[in-house]
Structure formats: C-alpha cells, structure tokens
Amino acid sequence: MLITVETAVKVRKKRAVEQLTKKDLSEKLGIKSQTLTKVETGNYDAPRRIYQSVMDWLIDDL
C-alpha cells in the first residue's frame, strides 16, 4: 500500500505538533525508526500492517 508524499507530510506535521521524536513515534506505531524514515519520505510501498498503523494514527485527529 503506497504511502504518498502528501501522507508523509501529514505524518511529519502531526509528529511535530505532538513533539514526538522519531524513536517515540516508531515505538508507538510498532515499526523501526528506519521504516518511519521511509514513511516520512513518501512514495513508500508499505506492508499492510504498517500502512494501517500509520493511517490509524493519523485518523485519531478526526
């Protein structure tokens, strides 16, 4: 499942607003820091579990 550049920007913005380090957010999402870097870069073809955890975290704002 593709994490687009637009989604990556939303992840970076929310992480900044919540003042989370990459380590904190990666632990919260259950992924490695290196994977979070790929997510925040965008155009990342993520496995379903990673995609779902990122989307669930973003949806928490709604």
C-alpha positions in Angstrom: 0.0 0.0 0.0 1.5 3.2 -1.1 2.3 6.0 1.4 2.2 9.1 -0.8 4.2 12.3 -0.3 1.0 14.0 0.9 0.5 11.4 3.6 4.2 11.7 4.5 3.8 15.4 5.0 0.8 14.8 7.3 2.8 12.3 9.4 5.7 14.8 9.7 3.4 17.6 10.7 1.5 15.6 13.3 4.7 14.3 14.8 6.0 17.9 15.1 2.7 19.1 16.7 2.8 16.2 19.2 6.5 16.9 19.8 7.4 13.2 19.2 10.8 12.0 18.3 11.2 9.5 15.5 12.0 6.9 18.2 8.8 7.7 20.2 6.6 7.6 17.1 8.1 4.4 15.7 7.6 2.7 19.1 4.0 3.9 19.2 3.4 2.6 15.6 5.2 -0.6 16.3 7.8 -0.1 13.5 11.5 0.5 13.2 13.0 4.0 13.1 14.3 3.3 9.6 10.8 2.4 8.4 9.5 5.6 9.8 12.1 7.5 7.8 10.7 5.8 4.7 7.2 6.6 5.7 8.1 10.3 6.3 9.9 10.5 2.9 6.8 9.3 1.0 6.4 7.1 -2.1 6.9 4.1 0.2 5.2 0.8 -0.7 4.4 -0.2 2.9 3.2 -3.6 4.0 -0.5 -3.6 5.0 0.2 -3.6 8.8 2.5 -0.6 8.6 0.1 1.3 6.3 -2.8 0.6 8.6 -1.0 1.7 11.8 0.1 4.9 10.2 -3.4 5.6 8.9 -5.0 4.8 12.3 -2.6 7.2 14.0 -3.4 10.0 11.5 -7.2 9.4 11.9 -7.0 9.8 15.6 -7.2 13.6 14.9 -10.7 13.4 13.4 
